[in-house]
Amino acid sequence: MRPTPEDATRVTCVGAGVIGGGWVAHFLARGYDVTAWDPAPDAEEKLRRLVDAAWPALIRLGLADGAARDRLTVAPTLEDACAQAHFVQESAPEKLELKRDLLARLDAAAPEGVVIASSTSGYPMTEMQTGAENPGRLLVGHPFNPPYLIPLVEVVGGERTEADAVAWASRFYEVAGKSVITMDRELPGFIANRLQEALWREALHMVANGEATVEEIDDSITEGPGLRWAFMGPCLTFALAGGEGGMAHMLDHFGPSLKSPWTRLEAPELDRALYDGMVEGCERAANGRSIADLVAERDQGVIDILRATGRLPGRREERK
Amino acid sequence: MRPTPEDATRVTCVGAGVIGGGWVAHFLARGYDVTAWDPAPDAEEKLRRLVDAAWPALIRLGLADGAARDRLTVAPTLEDACAQAHFVQESAPEKLELKRDLLARLDAAAPEGVVIASSTSGYPMTEMQTGAENPGRLLVGHPFNPPYLIPLVEVVGGERTEADAVAWASRFYEVAGKSVITMDRELPGFIANRLQEALWREALHMVANGEATVEEIDDSITEGPGLRWAFMGPCLTFALAGGEGGMAHMLDHFGPSLKSPWTRLEAPELDRALYDGMVEGCERAANGRSIADLVAERDQGVIDILRATGRLPGRREERK
């Protein structure tokens, strides 16, 4: 039986490497009973080391009531691990056959109706769920590293996943303290990885051509746009470049420069539908805040981040 | 006569819109005497309003000794504005002919040897310096909006710019509290804009194809990779995805997936030179810090940013 997302208290994590172990740390810190299973002989020792290493950070973040490391059990078999689960998170190595077989075994072992999520960053669930008897409860819950600190989880089902299972998982992750994006279609790289991969590929081209060094690339982000992206995304940030006119003015003004060869990625046609989509999307995202409100928010956010990361400019002692 | 970068106390800002006015606010806050000029009839009123709006943020950031808004003078003519300058920052609209003519006039008006920087984000100095009698002192100092908060300045000369002028400007900006990347060649979009433009183009494609909404794109960054990019750039961040093996392991492991169609930007060939460039660049950037050191730094940074931006997870009151 599937409990409600609010009543789920027992999480099973299958695969206890960097991602799986990070999930274990996250669920423990949020007050869950966690059962882990990993076939590697030294898996338990490594996992407990990972949780111990993460714990001071999790204390600083704030533990949930009752959260404790001794609520972690390492099970001897996959079947034992799944027997009492309210939710299963699979984080095995990225190999399609392995994931397909493992998900079929998890489906056979987990109580009826319990949702099983895969941490995969590479495979669509449609290709991974083919071996399972009950594919309807299998879906992707893609985290970011480390899962105990970065809030984002991208949730998406495969062709045979039930809509109820997707809705259950999205709500469950929210209750468990994550930021959830629920996608309505399978997309290679989901959303965040596609975006960061585009930036990453341009960076590789620049290094390959001697146009910038690794350090310059990193500095250009941390001292520049990265300061804004920690709290205001690229769309809303660019809307502010349009002044009081917002995204519409920005597209009117900078739309033509989409054709200039600033990156190796070809720009899409800025047709009416895309234009409207961007402008209306930014209006929804602003949710009643004026451009001046957003500018004030951005400024305060940058200051907070500069202070939090020890980068407030000092007094200029070198000058009288 | 060109003073030393440390002895420069008088800055002239030409063009007083969002960027030029932002420069004025920055230099005032860092304790400079600032003279501004802008041909628009209401420029002075708008400029003083912009400085007043920015000032509370600048107080929170920490003003330099002696910094004061009344050290701003608005000059009646370009020639008056430049007569006593130790440094000139041009932030006129992005029109090539206009910039070319304006830079020639600034060159004629500014004291001998004084460095003149353009805020342009679009034109190479080689194309803008053709009308000036002394092109050797003209260069690009490209800021990010708002210049009084975002530290990055990209400095690059044109074909006829003297190396001494580039070195002077880079040092001057550092003394004035900026983070400087000095580029050895003209590159459309410089570094940071090329990188963010790649991400931006992928975002536009996703909206155009209905793959993600504006809000999902923004959330995927602010709740995901954007939390790291405020203090650790994309290269070093990805190196941590390689575990103890760092960037080398990351490229071994994920190199093949560069060929998968995650974005519309084609990946470069991951040949030996690029591989070594990335690995050695990350080692230089780590500067003696181990992967474990970097992981601890990343974790602390993310926590600091979540706290600074009010996003520490609360206690889970919804569960017993």
XYZ file of C-alpha atoms in Angstrom:
640
model
C 0.000 0.000 0.000
C 1.202 3.464 -0.872
C 0.992 5.822 2.144
C 0.252 9.492 1.593
C 3.399 11.537 0.836
C 2.989 13.186 4.257
C 2.795 9.835 6.060
C 5.807 8.222 4.399
C 8.512 7.756 7.062
C 10.638 4.884 5.719
C 12.922 5.473 2.740
C 15.033 2.840 1.026
C 18.152 3.963 -0.832
C 19.613 1.461 -3.282
C 23.192 2.190 -4.314
C 25.349 4.000 -1.774
C 27.961 5.869 -3.783
C 28.320 9.666 -3.912
C 24.720 10.236 -5.058
C 23.030 7.377 -3.209
C 24.985 8.156 -0.037
C 24.072 11.814 -0.415
C 20.393 10.840 -0.573
C 20.859 8.754 2.591
C 22.346 11.770 4.382
C 19.513 13.983 3.169
C 16.690 11.686 4.274
C 18.330 11.039 7.664
C 18.684 14.782 8.227
C 15.016 15.285 7.369
C 14.008 12.778 10.051
C 13.327 9.626 8.031
C 14.169 6.017 8.831
C 16.545 5.028 6.059
C 17.426 1.538 4.864
C 20.312 1.268 2.411
C 21.562 -1.515 0.221
C 24.633 -1.687 -2.015
C 26.276 -4.855 -3.335
C 29.876 -3.609 -2.816
C 31.600 -5.407 0.093
C 32.868 -2.184 1.743
C 29.681 -0.224 0.986
C 28.470 0.127 4.587
C 31.779 1.477 5.860
C 32.013 4.003 2.988
C 28.402 5.017 3.409
C 28.713 5.677 7.127
C 31.876 7.688 6.439
C 30.011 9.767 3.855
C 27.131 10.403 6.254
C 29.561 11.320 9.059
C 31.361 13.740 6.731
C 28.090 15.400 5.711
C 26.559 15.520 9.199
C 28.237 18.725 10.488
C 26.951 20.546 7.405
C 23.498 19.103 7.980
C 23.542 20.258 11.590
C 24.393 23.769 10.379
C 21.549 23.530 7.869
C 19.180 22.499 10.681
C 18.065 18.919 11.334
C 14.404 17.921 11.409
C 12.890 16.810 14.719
C 14.111 13.351 15.613
C 16.733 13.205 12.848
C 19.549 10.840 13.806
C 22.320 8.939 12.115
C 21.393 5.760 14.008
C 18.144 5.648 12.088
C 20.209 4.273 9.190
C 20.080 0.493 8.648
C 22.190 -1.248 6.041
C 20.313 -4.302 4.787
C 22.031 -7.527 3.731
C 19.895 -8.029 0.613
C 17.914 -5.917 -1.804
C 14.766 -7.773 -0.779
C 15.322 -7.026 2.916
C 16.025 -3.395 2.091
C 12.727 -2.983 0.252
C 10.387 -5.045 2.444
C 9.118 -2.170 4.623
C 9.768 0.771 2.277
C 7.380 3.680 1.847
C 9.562 5.008 -0.982
C 12.586 3.694 -2.894
C 15.374 5.860 -4.409
C 17.670 4.009 -6.817
C 21.170 5.464 -7.405
C 23.085 2.678 -9.152
C 25.843 3.290 -11.735
C 24.746 4.745 -15.079
C 24.474 1.551 -17.122
C 21.206 0.936 -18.931
C 21.081 -2.868 -18.609
C 22.043 -2.703 -14.958
C 19.391 -0.095 -14.188
C 16.729 -2.004 -16.134
C 17.403 -5.242 -14.241
C 17.726 -3.510 -10.893
C 14.456 -1.623 -11.298
C 12.690 -4.899 -12.169
C 14.081 -6.463 -8.980
C 13.106 -3.449 -6.902
C 9.616 -3.591 -8.365
C 9.377 -7.267 -7.418
C 10.643 -6.608 -3.876
C 8.900 -3.374 -2.857
C 5.415 -3.390 -1.283
C 2.542 -2.928 -3.684
C 2.052 0.623 -4.891
C 5.234 2.035 -3.348
C 6.857 4.537 -5.692
C 10.367 3.766 -6.971
C 12.485 6.662 -8.258
C 15.742 6.502 -10.212
C 18.481 9.120 -9.771
C 19.584 8.629 -13.384
C 20.913 11.655 -15.196
C 21.222 9.818 -18.479
C 18.384 7.429 -19.330
C 14.712 8.014 -19.995
C 12.459 5.923 -17.732
C 10.692 4.642 -20.838
C 13.854 2.665 -21.663
C 14.516 1.576 -18.072
C 11.039 0.389 -17.082
C 10.658 -2.296 -19.758
C 11.657 -5.203 -17.503
C 9.365 -4.408 -14.583
C 6.035 -6.052 -13.902
C 4.548 -2.813 -12.540
C 6.165 -0.050 -14.603
C 3.478 2.421 -13.536
C 5.213 3.216 -10.255
C 8.692 3.731 -11.756
C 9.866 7.272 -12.450
C 12.926 9.506 -12.471
C 13.795 11.737 -9.478
C 16.987 13.385 -10.656
C 18.966 15.141 -7.909
C 21.985 17.457 -7.980
C 25.202 16.817 -6.194
C 25.285 16.819 -3.238
C 21.634 15.781 -2.774
C 21.752 16.785 0.907
C 22.504 20.436 0.006
C 21.284 21.286 -3.488
C 17.475 21.485 -3.360
C 16.587 20.701 -6.981
C 14.964 17.398 -7.983
C 13.608 16.932 -11.511
C 10.692 14.476 -11.569
C 9.524 12.828 -14.781
C 7.811 9.581 -15.679
C 8.269 7.259 -18.642
C 5.592 6.312 -21.173
C 4.208 3.629 -18.856
C 4.444 5.583 -15.602
C 1.125 6.453 -13.957
C 0.342 10.136 -13.477
C -0.581 9.387 -9.840
C 2.893 8.079 -9.139
C 4.464 11.237 -10.583
C 2.184 13.457 -8.484
C 2.933 11.367 -5.375
C 6.719 11.611 -5.877
C 6.631 15.371 -6.494
C 4.709 15.931 -3.305
C 6.854 13.467 -1.346
C 10.080 15.247 -2.352
C 8.574 18.599 -1.356
C 7.625 17.251 2.060
C 11.184 15.917 2.295
C 12.552 19.450 1.799
C 13.430 19.435 -1.893
C 12.637 21.937 -4.666
C 10.765 20.001 -7.314
C 10.346 20.556 -11.040
C 7.786 18.134 -12.447
C 8.315 17.638 -16.176
C 5.572 16.555 -18.550
C 7.910 14.859 -21.005
C 11.202 12.979 -21.117
C 13.998 15.248 -22.298
C 17.669 14.222 -22.531
C 19.493 16.143 -19.789
C 16.176 17.232 -18.222
C 16.277 21.030 -17.775
C 19.145 22.122 -15.518
C 21.717 19.801 -17.072
C 20.837 20.921 -20.586
C 21.396 24.505 -19.536
C 24.639 23.941 -17.687
C 25.834 21.597 -20.406
C 25.435 24.364 -22.998
C 27.606 26.649 -20.897
C 30.064 23.824 -20.261
C 30.415 23.046 -23.984
C 31.100 26.683 -24.808
C 33.714 26.668 -22.032
C 35.391 23.585 -23.529
C 35.471 25.250 -26.949
C 37.099 28.332 -25.425
C 39.791 26.286 -23.693
C 40.333 24.198 -26.844
C 40.885 27.388 -28.868
C 43.091 29.122 -26.315
C 40.468 31.858 -25.899
C 40.250 31.534 -22.115
C 41.797 29.490 -19.339
C 39.963 27.343 -16.844
C 40.613 29.964 -14.163
C 39.308 32.797 -16.342
C 36.170 30.827 -17.160
C 35.511 30.091 -13.502
C 36.280 33.650 -12.393
C 34.093 35.115 -15.122
C 31.122 33.249 -13.643
C 31.792 33.583 -9.894
C 32.629 37.298 -10.170
C 29.923 37.965 -12.734
C 26.611 36.321 -13.643
C 27.023 33.507 -11.077
C 26.441 36.008 -8.287
C 22.934 36.583 -9.555
C 22.070 32.997 -10.556
C 22.175 31.761 -6.956
C 18.851 33.469 -6.330
C 17.522 34.893 -9.627
C 17.474 32.776 -12.768
C 18.818 33.740 -16.210
C 15.422 34.767 -17.622
C 14.436 37.158 -14.856
C 18.023 38.454 -14.655
C 17.967 39.283 -18.358
C 14.555 40.895 -17.985
C 16.231 43.447 -15.691
C 18.668 44.303 -18.491
C 15.629 45.764 -20.263
C 15.198 48.473 -17.634
C 11.618 49.482 -16.909
C 10.543 47.742 -20.122
C 11.580 44.343 -18.774
C 11.871 41.254 -20.980
C 9.928 42.830 -23.874
C 12.349 45.738 -24.100
C 15.276 43.391 -23.664
C 14.171 41.232 -26.606
C 13.444 44.290 -28.748
C 16.870 45.684 -27.971
C 19.075 42.604 -27.916
C 17.027 40.263 -30.140
C 18.991 41.201 -33.249
C 22.289 40.378 -31.493
C 21.070 36.793 -31.164
C 22.320 36.509 -34.715
C 25.846 37.577 -33.835
C 28.428 34.876 -33.340
C 28.843 35.129 -29.594
C 28.704 31.411 -29.033
C 28.875 28.305 -31.125
C 25.270 27.525 -30.294
C 22.895 28.680 -33.004
C 20.096 30.892 -31.764
C 16.450 30.010 -32.382
C 14.227 32.205 -34.516
C 12.825 34.910 -32.256
C 9.294 34.567 -33.611
C 6.115 35.928 -32.087
C 5.376 32.789 -30.074
C 8.830 32.694 -28.490
C 8.746 36.431 -27.856
C 5.391 36.167 -26.122
C 6.451 33.062 -24.250
C 9.456 34.829 -22.785
C 7.619 38.036 -21.931
C 4.597 36.326 -20.395
C 6.812 33.825 -18.599
C 8.770 36.643 -16.985
C 5.545 38.368 -15.983
C 4.347 35.179 -14.317
C 7.722 34.735 -12.637
C 7.676 38.335 -11.385
C 4.259 37.571 -9.892
C 3.294 41.189 -9.310
C 6.742 42.507 -8.458
C 7.688 45.589 -10.496
C 11.018 45.885 -12.253
C 12.081 48.258 -9.456
C 11.107 45.622 -6.876
C 13.134 43.021 -8.732
C 16.139 45.335 -9.022
C 16.037 46.000 -5.275
C 15.758 42.261 -4.630
C 18.653 41.503 -6.940
C 20.844 44.132 -5.319
C 20.098 42.868 -1.827
C 20.679 39.280 -2.931
C 24.078 40.082 -4.442
C 25.101 41.950 -1.305
C 23.965 39.066 0.894
C 25.929 36.609 -1.203
C 29.059 38.763 -1.317
C 28.891 39.042 2.462
C 28.088 35.330 2.957
C 31.059 34.317 0.830
C 33.454 36.785 2.436
C 33.780 39.069 -0.562
C 32.638 42.469 0.644
C 35.164 44.952 -0.678
C 37.454 46.133 2.087
C 38.340 49.705 2.750
C 40.829 51.012 0.267
C 43.796 51.227 2.607
C 46.185 51.575 -0.301
C 44.875 55.083 -1.001
C 44.763 58.158 1.173
C 50.404 62.797 -17.614
C 49.178 59.389 -16.543
C 49.300 59.009 -12.722
C 50.026 55.610 -11.213
C 46.880 53.469 -10.843
C 47.195 53.910 -7.053
C 47.400 57.717 -7.304
C 44.429 58.161 -9.630
C 41.697 59.973 -7.713
C 39.621 61.679 -10.417
C 37.374 59.583 -12.669
C 35.332 60.896 -15.571
C 32.236 58.949 -16.610
C 30.830 59.753 -20.044
C 27.273 58.562 -20.588
C 25.048 58.397 -17.527
C 22.464 55.724 -18.285
C 22.077 52.446 -16.382
C 25.677 51.364 -16.951
C 27.370 54.777 -16.882
C 25.362 55.801 -13.840
C 26.234 52.505 -12.189
C 29.915 53.259 -12.752
C 29.420 56.717 -11.205
C 27.874 55.125 -8.105
C 30.707 52.614 -7.900
C 33.524 55.149 -8.132
C 31.827 57.501 -5.644
C 31.437 54.632 -3.169
C 35.098 53.762 -3.552
C 36.087 57.332 -2.615
C 36.828 58.895 -5.983
C 36.013 62.371 -7.249
C 33.701 61.728 -10.178
C 32.877 64.022 -13.060
C 30.047 62.943 -15.343
C 28.852 64.125 -18.708
C 25.839 63.063 -20.760
C 24.226 65.038 -23.594
C 20.617 64.254 -22.558
C 18.829 67.317 -21.123
C 17.534 65.472 -18.025
C 20.710 63.438 -17.535
C 21.853 65.065 -14.297
C 18.515 64.585 -12.564
C 18.298 60.923 -13.649
C 21.897 60.292 -12.664
C 21.510 61.736 -9.170
C 18.345 59.667 -8.743
C 20.219 56.511 -9.777
C 23.064 57.273 -7.346
C 20.582 57.996 -4.550
C 18.797 54.708 -5.248
C 22.065 52.763 -5.162
C 23.525 54.517 -2.125
C 21.795 52.493 0.640
C 23.121 49.298 -0.971
C 26.576 50.838 -1.176
C 26.467 51.793 2.508
C 25.596 48.181 3.331
C 28.498 47.043 1.145
C 30.815 49.410 2.999
C 31.940 52.793 1.664
C 35.620 53.678 1.256
C 37.073 56.399 3.513
C 35.871 59.798 2.377
C 33.308 58.437 -0.057
C 30.506 60.950 -0.583
C 27.767 61.641 -3.088
C 28.701 65.336 -3.152
C 31.979 64.415 -4.776
C 29.976 64.028 -8.014
C 30.151 66.909 -10.479
C 28.101 67.000 -13.655
C 30.042 68.919 -16.306
C 28.368 71.098 -18.957
C 30.565 69.856 -21.811
C 32.562 66.776 -22.688
C 35.715 68.906 -22.743
C 35.092 70.266 -19.233
C 34.377 66.732 -17.999
C 37.699 65.406 -19.267
C 40.014 68.335 -18.476
C 41.217 67.054 -15.079
C 40.601 63.326 -15.502
C 42.945 60.638 -14.259
C 40.823 58.005 -15.994
C 37.837 58.075 -18.370
C 35.062 55.455 -18.555
C 32.826 55.715 -21.634
C 29.334 54.150 -21.425
C 27.473 55.557 -24.423
C 24.772 53.655 -26.337
C 25.909 50.640 -28.372
C 26.256 52.241 -31.787
C 29.558 51.807 -33.554
C 29.700 55.194 -35.331
C 28.668 57.011 -32.168
C 31.280 55.223 -30.078
C 34.002 55.803 -32.671
C 33.318 59.549 -32.830
C 32.910 59.878 -29.081
C 36.172 58.076 -28.337
C 37.982 60.375 -30.793
C 36.540 63.407 -28.983
C 37.451 61.987 -25.568
C 40.972 61.333 -26.817
C 41.225 64.957 -27.959
C 39.901 66.268 -24.642
C 41.599 64.087 -22.026
C 45.046 64.944 -20.624
C 47.969 63.288 -22.366
C 48.427 59.640 -21.477
C 45.233 59.277 -19.485
C 43.612 55.894 -20.162
C 40.136 55.845 -21.737
C 38.018 52.710 -21.314
C 34.800 51.797 -23.113
C 32.045 49.805 -21.400
C 30.999 48.287 -24.734
C 29.677 44.754 -24.698
C 29.467 44.548 -28.439
C 32.317 46.124 -30.393
C 36.021 45.297 -30.563
C 38.225 48.266 -29.712
C 40.071 47.698 -32.999
C 36.948 48.930 -34.803
C 36.225 51.752 -32.365
C 39.686 53.299 -32.092
C 40.139 54.146 -35.770
C 39.128 57.794 -35.454
C 41.365 58.703 -32.505
C 44.694 60.472 -32.730
C 46.110 58.451 -29.811
C 44.517 55.006 -30.112
C 47.179 53.505 -27.861
C 45.352 54.564 -24.703
C 41.903 53.335 -25.752
C 40.722 49.963 -24.478
C 37.637 48.055 -23.359
C 36.707 47.773 -19.674
C 33.513 45.732 -19.857
C 31.461 45.706 -16.624
C 28.422 43.699 -15.516
C 25.174 45.196 -14.433
C 25.035 46.759 -11.917
C 28.693 47.899 -11.994
C 28.474 49.011 -8.355
C 27.708 45.442 -7.191
C 28.995 42.855 -9.668
C 32.802 42.787 -9.369
C 33.763 41.520 -12.837
C 35.453 43.772 -15.403
C 36.871 42.292 -18.611
C 39.813 44.338 -19.907
C 41.060 44.020 -23.477
C 42.825 46.290 -25.933
C 42.445 46.678 -29.683
C 45.165 46.121 -32.264
C 46.521 49.632 -31.730
C 46.213 49.706 -27.925
C 49.498 49.872 -25.998
C 50.236 47.020 -23.599
C 51.092 49.600 -20.918
C 47.613 51.077 -21.083
C 46.039 47.623 -20.661
C 48.257 46.876 -17.654
C 47.470 50.296 -16.161
C 43.695 49.823 -16.535
C 43.759 46.322 -15.055
C 45.622 47.548 -12.007
C 43.457 50.663 -11.714
C 40.230 48.620 -11.682
C 41.685 46.321 -9.027
C 42.576 49.279 -6.822
C 39.030 50.524 -7.414
C 37.649 47.281 -5.990
C 36.832 45.328 -9.142
C 37.676 41.724 -10.121
C 39.607 41.941 -13.367
C 40.094 39.481 -16.197
C 42.698 40.789 -18.644
C 42.252 39.205 -22.059
C 45.049 38.864 -24.599
C 42.766 38.969 -27.620
C 39.504 40.475 -28.795
C 36.709 37.926 -28.636
C 33.040 38.666 -29.438
C 31.159 38.480 -26.142
C 34.421 38.430 -24.163
C 34.298 35.456 -21.754
C 31.378 35.724 -19.327
C 28.847 36.824 -21.936
C 29.790 34.001 -24.288
C 29.195 31.539 -21.495
C 25.921 32.994 -20.301
C 24.780 33.492 -23.886
C 25.225 29.765 -24.573
C 22.995 28.956 -21.621
C 20.543 31.673 -22.652
C 20.270 30.335 -26.203
C 19.581 26.820 -24.969
C 16.912 28.309 -22.685
C 15.290 30.090 -25.644
C 15.249 26.850 -27.644
C 13.586 25.058 -24.736
C 10.867 27.692 -24.430
C 10.394 27.761 -28.214
C 9.864 23.974 -28.214
C 7.613 23.874 -25.168
C 10.200 21.797 -23.294
C 10.344 24.117 -20.289
C 8.735 27.306 -19.080
C 10.546 30.488 -18.077
C 9.835 29.699 -14.426
C 11.173 26.143 -14.717
C 14.332 27.393 -16.394
C 14.919 29.983 -13.697
C 14.112 27.563 -10.862
C 16.345 24.883 -12.339
C 19.291 27.269 -12.033
C 18.555 28.986 -8.707
C 17.690 25.710 -6.955
C 20.458 23.779 -8.704
C 23.793 24.698 -10.289
C 23.358 28.434 -9.656
C 23.852 27.833 -5.937
C 27.401 26.707 -6.628
C 28.279 29.185 -9.366
C 28.138 32.164 -7.009
C 31.435 31.066 -5.498
C 32.813 28.105 -7.488
C 32.925 28.211 -11.273
C 31.640 25.560 -13.676
C 35.053 23.947 -14.250
C 35.973 23.416 -10.612
C 32.384 22.414 -9.821
C 32.510 19.733 -12.498
C 35.902 18.571 -11.240
C 34.171 17.663 -7.975
C 31.793 15.423 -9.931
C 34.862 13.275 -10.587
C 35.209 12.380 -6.900
C 38.762 11.946 -5.665
C 39.926 11.684 -9.289
C 38.886 15.271 -9.999
C 38.651 16.683 -13.528
C 40.644 13.812 -15.080
C 38.206 11.236 -13.769
C 35.283 13.420 -14.698
C 36.464 13.681 -18.323
C 37.212 9.935 -18.480
C 33.767 9.169 -17.149
C 31.600 11.802 -18.790
C 33.706 12.572 -21.871
C 31.764 10.102 -24.035
C 28.461 11.718 -23.049
C 29.700 14.921 -24.681
C 28.515 13.252 -27.869
C 24.970 12.787 -26.626
C 22.403 15.335 -27.718
C 21.902 17.120 -24.430
C 22.033 20.554 -25.948
C 21.937 22.022 -29.376
C 25.511 23.195 -29.013
C 27.944 20.773 -30.629
C 30.709 19.608 -28.332
C 34.365 20.032 -29.267
C 36.616 17.015 -29.840
C 37.964 15.975 -26.456
C 41.525 15.541 -27.708
C 44.666 15.240 -25.614
C 45.378 18.981 -25.589
C 41.898 19.899 -24.381
C 41.940 17.078 -21.835
C 45.261 18.247 -20.440
C 44.187 21.874 -20.555
C 41.150 21.155 -18.438
C 42.938 18.918 -15.946
C 45.929 21.204 -15.504
C 43.713 24.270 -15.384
C 41.695 22.748 -12.557
C 44.871 21.848 -10.706
C 46.063 25.445 -11.005
C 42.662 26.703 -9.890
C 42.657 24.339 -6.892
C 46.039 25.807 -5.966
C 46.998 23.077 -3.515
C 43.507 22.400 -2.176
C 42.590 18.700 -2.270
C 39.288 17.484 -3.665
C 38.151 16.972 -0.062
C 39.090 20.586 0.739
C 37.110 21.772 -2.280
C 34.100 19.651 -1.353
C 34.125 21.097 2.169
C 34.423 24.595 0.718
C 31.581 23.977 -1.706
C 29.333 22.610 1.020
C 30.017 25.546 3.311
C 29.484 27.977 0.442
C 26.117 26.483 -0.482
C 25.008 26.575 3.161
C 26.129 30.197 3.490
C 24.211 31.125 0.366
C 21.072 29.239 1.360
C 21.181 31.018 4.699
C 21.981 34.424 3.162
C 19.073 34.123 0.754
C 16.629 32.877 3.392
C 16.363 29.340 2.061
C 17.475 27.141 4.933
C 14.975 24.308 5.134
C 12.655 24.755 8.087
C 11.780 22.062 10.559
C 9.313 19.604 9.125
C 6.316 20.694 11.125
C 3.977 18.881 8.751
C 5.230 15.512 10.040
C 5.222 14.004 13.521
